[in-house]
Amino acid sequence: MSNTIKNSHISDPPLIIGNQTFKSITDSISRITEIKPPKEWYIFFGLAVSVLLILLGSIGYLFWEGVGIWGLNNPVGWGWAIVNFVFWVGIGHAGTLISAILFLFRQKWRTSINRFAESMTLFAVICALLFPAIHVGRVWLIYYFFPVPNQMGMWPNFRSPLLWDFFAVGTYFTVSLLFWYTGLIPDLATLRDRAKGLRKKVLGFFAIGWRGGNRQWQHYELAYLVLAGLSAPLVLSVHSVVSSDFATGIIPGWHSTIFPPYFVAGAIFSGFAMVMTLAIVARKVYNLEHFITVKHLSLMAKVMLLTGSMVGYSYAMEFFIAWYSGNGFESFAFINRALGNYAWAYWIMVSCNVIVPQFFWSKRLRNNVAFLFVASILVNVGMWFERFVIVVTSLARDYLPSSWDYFSPTIWDIMTFIGSFGLFFTLFLLFIRFLPMIAMAEVKTVLPEADPHHQDNGGKS
Amino acid sequence: MKKPLGVLAEFSSSATLMYAAENLRDNGYKKFDCHSPFPIHGMDAAMGMKRSHLGFIIAFFAILGGLIGFGLQSWSHSIAYPIIISGKPYFAWQSYIIITFELFVLFAAFAAVFGMFKLNRLPMFHHPVFYSDRFSPKVTNDGFYVSIEANDPKFEPDSTADFLKSIGGSNVEILEEDA
């Protein structure tokens, strides 16, 4: 009896389906970068570049005319620029979570989506960094942020959360870039070895002479592990620091210790939604259903269910603390969010972020790709509104009723925000066109043949 | 006159590559490498390699980064530009922790990547293994190779090639350059 249990192999179903071999993985993923893209790519790229032009035009006008073109008014000095900044930084977080935290937990299903998600992180953080840079007003004085010796003998105020934010997001971008590039090196070598002529030279330059020896893999794997170990606390710190921009302020609705964990959960939630939106489109257009399977999407839905519930809990807890604190301003701020001028935004946020993820309890809906696509977009909308509700409703109704005002965006606010999607998608589509969107070397390690003891267990040779 | 630089042999799977690595280790070869399209778990022990000491390099730069971060903030607020902002003391060390942490991580990440390059002697755009026509298209795709360098004390072109054949290697090539 005990003998039969010991000998039976209870194994999980394979992560990569369709009888893949090492060669078929290399071929199907490398080919995407080597042949002319499908016509959908041209349509999306044309659209993305057009929207990018809207962004460039809006920024040009902003630099010419100043931040007065936005809908900012006296109490609401932080409008869409900061909302968009927090929104984009949050989206980036899923990439690091997938590449670093799931790596440390040895969650092998990440290998199909990690390259994808890391690239999304980089491009989202580029979009995020754009907004604080352009909202400073005199953008040519942005170097005031940097601790560089200058003619005025001044140094930045390191005691301010705004400067922490600058360092946190800057470090986050740099570390994400290093992590992404390190992961790409073996795959660039694969592309190099398939290419000819100038393409081979360019890829060879970036592959830095990788030859796959175990003496290289040894250091490489340790470097990758350490980068993952560094990124994991970094990603948790970044959104915590972003939340400090608000939490250290004394505005009712901002001054709250729940902000760091609440922002981090929200960031992961929105980031997974964005990975899902992009992955569902890409797997369809490029026929990658064998690599990014329904199981991957279903697991992402579970993460969204968890983080979405944490976000919902935070909303409830904020209300409870506002009441329990006995602070009149704090209570008013929250009642005003739910019932005041901006109630429409608040209830969009609650419907999208609290109610939508609860459908993921159903296994049938978690495996329904069309439903996941719609849900992921709704979550993105909801998370944008979350930041809008936090930033705008708190500022518009601060302590003194005489200073209250209502914030309405202008056309330039809207065009800059929409334009930032153009920047994001242009970069993302260029990535899909020229770089392997699935980490080939890593996906190969999850095939059963990669295990040197595969044959000992009676597997076919 | 051709000068041998090393010998290269192809293996069929990660299991046979591991078996070859164990044989080379047990026969006293030192300057050899096992090439594969992906890292193979357990290969370090099979090749008789010591643990990578990249960790020490990273730790050194991480601590350096943290000290620079904390020092920069303390120096600029206490010495270079002492000014009271929102009633905080000049040396408000609690508020320096975040940037100290960020610079710790930043330096550690650079040390991890560039330390790895240094230990792997990368970038290195030419290497004898690339002289083989079969090696580079296969090793980053689905091929498994052993290379032994000519400066290994046990290297002797013909006998080493025969040894690689005897432990399951195929397409054994002697890599040479014009002397």
XYZ file of C-alpha atoms in Angstrom:
640
model
C 0.000 0.000 0.000
C 2.594 2.506 1.082
C 4.775 1.273 -1.749
C 2.262 2.127 -4.430
C 1.825 5.625 -3.094
C 5.558 6.166 -3.070
C 5.956 5.003 -6.653
C 3.079 6.866 -8.189
C 4.030 10.171 -9.683
C 1.457 12.795 -9.018
C 2.423 15.622 -11.291
C 0.863 18.897 -12.245
C -0.422 19.297 -15.801
C 2.232 20.838 -18.057
C 2.518 24.620 -18.182
C 3.341 24.727 -21.875
C 0.956 22.771 -24.059
C 1.047 21.401 -27.605
C 4.058 19.010 -27.417
C 6.678 21.719 -27.574
C 10.363 20.954 -27.945
C 13.332 23.249 -27.335
C 13.520 23.870 -31.060
C 9.827 24.593 -31.507
C 9.983 27.147 -28.705
C 12.955 28.884 -30.308
C 11.334 28.840 -33.725
C 7.865 29.995 -32.824
C 9.027 32.878 -30.626
C 12.027 34.033 -32.645
C 10.078 33.986 -35.897
C 7.785 36.757 -34.664
C 10.736 39.148 -34.651
C 12.133 37.918 -37.962
C 9.216 38.042 -40.374
C 6.998 40.912 -41.384
C 4.453 41.529 -38.636
C 0.790 40.664 -39.206
C -1.403 43.436 -40.571
C -2.972 43.950 -37.136
C 0.435 45.125 -35.957
C 0.527 47.873 -38.603
C -2.981 48.988 -37.697
C -2.198 49.133 -33.973
C 1.144 50.798 -34.580
C -0.354 53.446 -36.848
C -2.968 54.160 -34.232
C -0.427 54.264 -31.402
C 1.889 56.653 -33.241
C -1.029 58.953 -34.057
C -1.967 59.065 -30.391
C 1.683 59.631 -29.490
C 1.620 62.696 -31.738
C -1.311 64.022 -29.688
C 0.888 63.686 -26.605
C 3.818 65.472 -28.218
C 1.529 68.274 -29.410
C -0.028 68.689 -25.962
C 3.363 68.745 -24.283
C 4.675 71.243 -26.796
C 1.767 73.567 -26.100
C 2.183 73.004 -22.365
C 5.840 74.059 -22.504
C 4.930 77.092 -24.552
C 1.960 78.237 -22.495
C 2.460 76.757 -18.980
C 0.368 74.586 -16.671
C -2.472 77.120 -16.861
C -3.778 75.200 -19.868
C -4.840 72.427 -17.505
C -7.963 72.539 -15.366
C -6.048 73.191 -12.137
C -7.545 75.732 -9.780
C -6.763 77.085 -6.359
C -7.429 74.168 -4.002
C -6.868 71.526 -6.705
C -3.217 72.151 -7.546
C -2.621 68.480 -8.304
C -4.925 67.367 -11.052
C -4.685 64.770 -13.745
C -0.908 64.936 -14.000
C -0.525 63.359 -10.560
C -3.485 61.033 -11.106
C -1.844 59.797 -14.295
C 1.539 59.501 -12.613
C 0.180 57.257 -9.857
C -1.896 55.309 -12.381
C 1.089 54.518 -14.609
C 3.470 53.716 -11.767
C 0.863 51.334 -10.393
C 0.557 49.546 -13.720
C 4.272 48.968 -13.715
C 4.142 47.060 -10.469
C 2.682 43.851 -11.847
C 5.688 43.398 -14.083
C 8.098 43.466 -11.191
C 5.822 41.326 -9.091
C 5.682 38.675 -11.807
C 9.368 38.833 -12.607
C 10.732 39.108 -9.069
C 8.317 37.961 -6.400
C 6.914 35.012 -8.312
C 10.499 34.081 -9.221
C 11.502 34.013 -5.570
C 8.470 31.859 -4.792
C 9.476 29.532 -7.678
C 6.146 29.979 -9.420
C 7.092 28.460 -12.745
C 4.002 29.646 -14.566
C 5.552 33.106 -14.632
C 8.029 32.153 -17.373
C 5.486 32.612 -20.167
C 4.455 36.089 -19.154
C 7.422 37.599 -17.348
C 9.218 39.203 -20.317
C 5.941 40.625 -21.410
C 5.164 42.000 -17.972
C 8.664 43.392 -17.405
C 8.496 45.299 -20.669
C 5.138 46.647 -19.647
C 6.736 47.829 -16.405
C 9.459 49.730 -18.207
C 7.103 51.467 -20.590
C 4.555 52.246 -17.886
C 7.264 53.787 -15.706
C 8.436 55.909 -18.655
C 4.865 57.209 -19.002
C 4.723 57.761 -15.250
C 7.990 59.708 -15.108
C 6.744 61.966 -17.869
C 3.965 63.473 -15.753
C 5.859 64.810 -12.731
C 8.496 66.071 -15.156
C 6.024 68.127 -17.196
C 3.853 69.282 -14.316
C 6.646 71.201 -12.553
C 5.841 74.213 -14.689
C 9.301 75.397 -15.625
C 10.518 72.113 -16.980
C 13.930 73.513 -17.876
C 14.594 73.831 -14.142
C 13.883 70.168 -13.463
C 17.522 69.676 -12.539
C 16.668 71.270 -9.179
C 15.546 67.770 -8.241
C 19.006 66.310 -8.731
C 21.538 66.636 -5.946
C 24.065 68.368 -8.210
C 26.358 71.181 -7.091
C 24.969 74.358 -8.625
C 25.755 78.042 -8.885
C 23.292 78.910 -6.093
C 24.898 76.594 -3.553
C 21.500 74.976 -2.940
C 20.701 71.347 -2.260
C 17.353 69.584 -2.599
C 15.286 68.936 0.508
C 15.851 65.254 1.224
C 13.356 65.421 4.087
C 10.487 65.803 1.628
C 8.511 62.799 0.344
C 8.471 64.378 -3.103
C 12.218 63.902 -3.315
C 11.951 60.371 -1.914
C 9.540 59.749 -4.732
C 12.004 61.027 -7.303
C 14.672 58.652 -5.985
C 12.262 55.736 -5.556
C 10.809 55.899 -9.049
C 14.196 56.663 -10.616
C 15.770 53.660 -8.896
C 12.788 51.539 -9.788
C 13.126 52.392 -13.467
C 16.873 51.768 -13.499
C 16.645 48.445 -11.660
C 13.756 47.308 -13.858
C 15.803 48.162 -16.933
C 18.813 46.190 -15.646
C 16.624 43.236 -14.734
C 14.911 43.271 -18.111
C 18.187 43.480 -20.005
C 19.808 40.730 -17.945
C 16.871 38.463 -18.707
C 17.139 39.313 -22.407
C 20.828 38.424 -22.891
C 20.410 34.657 -23.553
C 17.459 35.308 -25.837
C 19.340 37.996 -27.746
C 22.068 35.399 -28.275
C 19.434 33.046 -29.694
C 18.266 35.705 -32.118
C 21.883 36.572 -32.973
C 22.618 32.988 -33.919
C 19.649 32.857 -36.255
C 20.347 36.201 -37.939
C 22.576 37.311 -40.790
C 24.291 40.514 -41.891
C 23.686 43.772 -40.088
C 20.928 42.293 -37.938
C 23.425 39.748 -36.624
C 25.902 42.511 -35.796
C 23.359 44.610 -33.926
C 21.956 41.659 -31.982
C 25.479 40.388 -31.378
C 26.440 43.722 -29.867
C 23.611 43.546 -27.337
C 24.083 39.820 -26.691
C 27.663 40.726 -25.589
C 29.104 37.406 -26.725
C 26.905 35.094 -24.682
C 27.795 31.448 -25.291
C 25.628 29.580 -22.805
C 28.436 27.940 -20.842
C 27.615 26.778 -17.359
C 30.478 28.909 -16.018
C 28.507 31.873 -17.342
C 25.125 30.554 -16.261
C 26.414 30.186 -12.706
C 27.136 33.888 -12.250
C 24.175 34.807 -14.408
C 21.717 32.867 -12.280
C 23.085 34.359 -9.088
C 22.893 37.878 -10.542
C 19.313 37.205 -11.624
C 18.391 35.865 -8.211
C 19.901 38.887 -6.469
C 18.129 41.280 -8.838
C 14.867 39.513 -8.059
C 15.636 39.732 -4.354
C 16.350 43.453 -4.671
C 13.333 44.170 -6.836
C 10.894 42.515 -4.450
C 11.358 44.992 -1.563
C 11.940 47.775 -4.084
C 8.554 47.325 -5.727
C 6.843 47.330 -2.345
C 8.773 50.458 -1.371
C 8.040 52.402 -4.564
C 4.315 52.633 -4.211
C 4.639 53.081 -0.461
C 6.804 56.118 -1.153
C 4.335 57.339 -3.762
C 1.626 57.030 -1.133
C 3.783 59.084 1.271
C 3.380 62.034 -1.094
C -0.211 62.001 0.108
C -0.039 60.393 3.536
C 2.446 62.932 4.909
C 0.156 65.776 3.849
C -2.448 67.033 6.274
C -5.336 67.135 3.801
C -8.350 65.143 5.100
C -8.587 61.925 3.098
C -4.821 61.803 2.561
C -3.426 61.816 6.067
C -3.728 58.117 6.718
C -1.397 55.288 7.734
C -3.260 52.739 5.649
C -1.952 54.339 2.466
C 1.270 52.378 1.835
C -0.203 48.829 1.901
C -3.372 50.052 0.253
C -1.460 51.674 -2.606
C 0.736 48.621 -3.096
C -2.280 46.272 -3.299
C -3.974 48.654 -5.721
C -0.840 48.890 -7.844
C -0.529 45.131 -8.166
C -4.234 44.881 -8.909
C -4.115 47.426 -11.730
C -0.843 46.061 -13.083
C -2.201 42.542 -13.397
C -5.245 43.932 -15.156
C -2.991 45.635 -17.708
C -0.840 42.517 -18.213
C -4.014 40.575 -18.813
C -5.392 43.056 -21.346
C -2.138 43.039 -23.302
C -1.579 39.285 -23.041
C -5.062 38.437 -24.276
C -4.577 40.579 -27.370
C -1.019 39.416 -28.069
C -1.732 35.699 -27.700
C -4.602 36.041 -30.135
C -2.768 38.107 -32.753
C 0.427 36.028 -32.619
C -1.183 32.603 -31.985
C 0.635 32.141 -28.683
C -2.177 30.220 -26.992
C 0.236 27.322 -26.333
C 2.509 29.528 -24.274
C 0.119 31.940 -22.593
C -2.555 29.397 -21.775
C -5.951 29.877 -20.181
C -4.317 28.540 -17.019
C -1.964 31.524 -16.951
C -4.860 33.924 -17.352
C -6.831 32.116 -14.682
C -3.929 32.372 -12.222
C -3.633 36.086 -12.935
C -7.351 36.405 -12.242
C -6.763 34.799 -8.846
C -4.088 37.371 -8.031
C -6.520 40.087 -9.081
C -9.202 38.590 -6.878
C -6.847 38.696 -3.900
C -5.513 42.206 -4.473
C -8.936 43.516 -5.523
C -10.385 42.253 -2.267
C -7.552 43.947 -0.367
C -8.368 47.190 -2.153
C -12.053 46.766 -1.283
C -11.117 46.121 2.328
C -9.035 49.309 2.349
C -11.957 51.377 1.061
C -14.113 50.013 3.860
C -11.398 50.502 6.467
C -10.856 54.124 5.395
C -14.512 54.789 6.072
C -14.392 53.000 9.382
C -11.326 54.937 10.559
C -12.813 58.228 9.380
C -15.808 57.549 11.622
C -13.868 55.946 14.466
C -11.296 58.755 14.639
C -14.069 61.141 15.585
C -12.383 63.773 13.419
C -15.043 65.902 11.786
C -12.950 66.890 8.768
C -11.949 63.297 8.082
C -15.555 62.039 8.390
C -16.753 64.794 6.112
C -14.111 64.020 3.498
C -15.329 60.434 3.209
C -19.041 61.159 3.294
C -18.360 63.750 0.625
C -16.530 61.185 -1.518
C -19.479 58.821 -1.507
C -22.333 61.348 -1.644
C -20.868 64.693 -2.719
C -19.984 66.335 -6.021
C -17.693 63.546 -7.056
C -19.979 60.649 -6.072
C -20.106 59.583 -9.737
C -16.336 59.018 -9.716
C -16.463 57.237 -6.371
C -19.106 54.767 -7.479
C -17.371 54.067 -10.796
C -14.325 53.236 -8.702
C -16.234 50.952 -6.319
C -18.078 49.119 -9.108
C -14.936 48.457 -11.105
C -12.517 47.684 -8.286
C -14.641 45.985 -5.663
C -17.493 44.337 -7.526
C -15.813 43.256 -10.797
C -13.035 41.133 -9.249
C -15.561 39.247 -7.106
C -16.725 37.495 -10.277
C -13.340 35.758 -10.317
C -14.538 33.427 -7.573
C -16.253 31.547 -10.377
C -13.953 29.094 -12.127
C -16.085 29.244 -15.253
C -15.615 33.017 -15.544
C -11.880 32.763 -14.749
C -11.530 30.494 -17.772
C -13.616 32.696 -20.032
C -11.141 34.787 -22.037
C -13.717 37.260 -23.312
C -14.944 37.936 -19.786
C -11.399 38.344 -18.492
C -10.663 40.853 -21.231
C -13.660 43.006 -20.380
C -13.033 42.686 -16.637
C -9.366 43.674 -17.008
C -10.302 46.842 -18.864
C -12.940 47.710 -16.263
C -10.356 47.271 -13.523
C -7.983 49.635 -15.310
C -10.748 52.215 -15.562
C -11.602 51.723 -11.910
C -8.028 52.113 -10.773
C -7.613 55.342 -12.700
C -10.716 56.632 -10.933
C -9.329 55.513 -7.582
C -6.399 57.895 -7.996
C -8.723 60.597 -9.278
C -10.936 60.214 -6.218
C -7.964 60.330 -3.842
C -6.235 63.299 -5.453
C -9.110 65.493 -6.556
C -11.922 64.950 -4.057
C -9.592 65.485 -1.109
C -8.151 68.701 -2.490
C -11.429 70.119 -3.765
C -12.992 69.952 -0.273
C -10.301 70.770 2.262
C -10.739 72.478 5.622
C -12.069 75.888 4.713
C -15.366 75.988 2.787
C -14.453 79.373 1.328
C -11.609 77.772 -0.603
C -13.649 74.894 -2.047
C -13.876 74.545 -5.791
C -14.788 71.990 -8.423
C -12.145 70.570 -10.727
C -12.999 70.015 -14.374
C -10.358 68.849 -16.848
C -9.676 70.863 -19.977
C -9.129 69.410 -23.417
C -5.370 69.521 -22.735
C -5.691 67.358 -19.636
C -7.616 64.804 -21.635
C -5.301 64.901 -24.642
C -2.175 64.519 -22.507
C -3.642 61.515 -20.722
C -4.842 59.844 -23.910
C -1.533 60.688 -25.529
C 0.357 58.845 -22.806
C -1.335 55.646 -24.000
C 0.122 56.411 -27.413
C 3.608 56.543 -25.904
C 3.019 53.316 -23.994
C 1.625 51.362 -26.934
C 4.202 52.673 -29.400
C 6.985 51.405 -27.163
C 5.166 48.155 -26.498
C 4.503 47.441 -30.162
C 8.129 48.167 -31.046
C 9.168 45.711 -28.321
C 6.856 43.022 -29.715
C 8.173 43.638 -33.204
C 11.890 43.475 -32.452
C 12.447 41.500 -29.251
C 11.316 38.050 -28.132
C 8.163 38.664 -26.119
C 8.459 35.357 -24.273
C 11.616 34.468 -22.350
C 12.740 31.485 -24.440
C 15.591 30.325 -22.200
C 13.295 30.362 -19.195
C 10.376 28.642 -20.894
C 12.765 25.859 -21.947
C 13.583 25.181 -18.304
C 9.957 24.291 -17.533
C 9.789 21.611 -20.240
C 10.150 18.128 -18.708
C 13.178 17.367 -20.952
C 15.125 20.198 -19.327
C 15.447 18.213 -16.123
C 18.578 16.042 -16.318
C 16.744 13.377 -14.285
C 13.777 13.334 -16.615
C 14.766 9.959 -18.038
C 15.265 8.392 -14.619
C 11.549 8.745 -14.003
C 10.673 6.634 -16.997
C 10.188 9.532 -19.390
C 10.822 8.995 -23.055
C 14.270 9.893 -24.269
C 50.892 25.053 -38.928
C 47.651 25.059 -36.958
C 47.530 25.674 -33.264
C 44.821 23.836 -31.307
C 42.739 26.042 -29.019
C 40.366 23.463 -27.674
C 37.971 20.687 -28.459
C 34.210 20.739 -28.745
C 31.739 17.855 -28.543
C 27.992 17.716 -28.924
C 25.671 15.851 -26.551
C 22.082 14.865 -27.063
C 20.320 16.043 -23.907
C 20.738 17.739 -20.558
C 21.102 14.296 -18.939
C 23.981 13.181 -21.177
C 25.646 16.574 -20.767
C 25.489 16.185 -17.015
C 26.949 12.684 -17.257
C 29.788 14.037 -19.401
C 30.446 16.825 -16.887
C 30.728 14.318 -14.055
C 33.159 12.206 -16.075
C 35.338 15.174 -16.959
C 35.388 16.291 -13.356
C 36.322 12.820 -12.116
C 39.083 12.526 -14.740
C 40.754 15.694 -13.560
C 39.794 18.133 -16.312
C 39.642 21.717 -15.074
C 39.303 24.120 -18.013
C 36.120 22.863 -19.543
C 32.654 24.253 -19.892
C 29.210 22.789 -20.542
C 27.106 24.851 -22.899
C 23.338 24.642 -22.949
C 20.409 26.789 -24.092
C 19.230 27.203 -20.508
C 20.747 26.776 -17.043
C 20.690 23.145 -15.867
C 19.935 22.490 -12.247
C 22.752 20.560 -10.559
C 25.345 21.275 -13.230
C 27.582 23.292 -10.876
C 28.139 20.227 -8.704
C 28.514 17.952 -11.712
C 31.308 20.177 -13.041
C 32.907 20.469 -9.612
C 32.528 24.252 -9.516
C 32.734 26.381 -6.401
C 29.992 28.769 -5.430
C 29.987 32.071 -7.298
C 31.457 34.884 -5.215
C 29.403 37.521 -6.984
C 27.476 37.900 -3.727
C 30.453 39.532 -1.999
C 30.868 42.055 -4.808
C 27.185 42.935 -4.600
C 27.266 43.219 -0.804
C 30.259 45.574 -0.959
C 28.645 47.942 -3.450
C 25.247 47.741 -1.753
C 26.713 48.895 1.551
C 28.765 51.534 -0.239
C 25.589 52.804 -1.932
C 23.743 52.964 1.369
C 26.604 54.889 3.000
C 26.811 57.315 0.083
C 23.051 57.860 0.266
C 23.006 58.503 3.982
C 26.196 60.557 3.857
C 24.989 62.751 1.011
C 21.793 63.631 2.839
C 23.434 64.220 6.193
C 26.185 66.321 4.648
C 23.904 68.487 2.537
C 21.450 69.207 5.376
C 23.933 69.570 8.219
C 27.006 71.094 6.536
C 26.543 72.244 2.951
C 23.147 73.904 3.191
C 21.702 73.950 6.693
C 18.222 75.415 6.480
C 15.169 74.674 8.578
C 12.243 73.402 6.549
C 8.887 72.704 8.223
C 10.522 72.705 11.639
C 12.536 69.559 11.099
C 16.003 69.281 12.668
C 19.053 69.550 10.419
C 20.029 65.952 11.081
C 16.581 64.360 10.664
C 17.990 60.877 10.144
C 14.581 59.173 10.134
C 13.656 60.897 6.898
C 16.939 59.860 5.264
C 16.123 56.143 5.437
C 14.133 55.951 2.200
C 16.799 57.455 -0.048
C 19.474 55.438 1.768
C 17.518 52.300 0.905
C 17.001 53.372 -2.698
C 20.708 53.994 -3.253
C 21.533 50.704 -1.519
C 19.316 48.906 -4.036
C 20.567 50.952 -6.979
C 24.236 50.248 -6.294
C 23.507 46.582 -5.571
C 21.661 46.184 -8.873
C 24.477 47.770 -10.861
C 26.984 45.601 -9.002
C 24.924 42.474 -9.731
C 24.770 43.104 -13.467
C 28.224 44.545 -14.075
C 29.814 42.213 -11.523
C 28.293 39.328 -13.462
C 29.742 40.765 -16.680
C 33.135 41.085 -15.051
C 33.191 37.544 -13.658
C 31.979 36.160 -16.991
C 34.461 38.337 -18.906
C 31.665 39.859 -20.933
C 31.380 41.577 -23.358
C 33.643 39.232 -25.308
C 32.718 39.078 -28.925
C 34.992 36.317 -30.100
C 35.802 33.017 -28.565
C 37.205 29.774 -30.026
C 33.848 27.992 -29.631
C 32.374 30.346 -32.220
C 34.867 28.983 -34.818
C 32.658 25.912 -35.037
C 29.916 26.150 -37.647
C 27.612 23.845 -35.730
C 28.019 25.319 -32.263
C 26.441 28.736 -32.212
C 23.224 28.096 -34.143
C 22.502 25.101 -31.929
C 23.698 26.017 -28.466
C 21.239 28.880 -28.079
C 18.476 26.764 -29.579
C 18.490 23.086 -28.574
C 22.117 21.921 -28.512
C 24.259 20.722 -25.604
C 28.037 21.033 -25.878
C 31.207 20.422 -23.911
C 34.249 22.548 -24.671
C 37.698 21.843 -23.253
C 40.342 24.514 -23.543
C 43.828 23.786 -24.819
C 45.463 25.192 -21.695
C 43.903 22.497 -19.534
C 46.778 20.458 -18.051
C 45.233 17.203 -19.280
C 44.565 18.510 -22.796
C 46.080 16.599 -25.690
C 44.074 17.043 -28.930
C 43.581 13.460 -30.052
C 43.237 11.690 -26.733
C 40.875 14.351 -25.353
C 38.716 14.032 -28.465
C 38.638 10.255 -28.057
C 37.720 10.617 -24.416
C 34.798 12.895 -25.293
C 33.610 10.307 -27.833
C 33.837 7.571 -25.218
C 31.525 9.451 -22.840
C 28.863 9.940 -25.478
C 29.970 13.030 -27.437
C 29.257 13.291 -31.125
C 30.515 15.639 -33.853
C 33.763 16.113 -31.940
C 35.724 19.023 -33.409
C 39.191 20.277 -32.660
C 39.133 24.076 -32.679
C 42.249 25.541 -34.253
C 43.670 28.821 -35.406
C 46.521 29.632 -37.755
C 49.653 29.980 -35.715
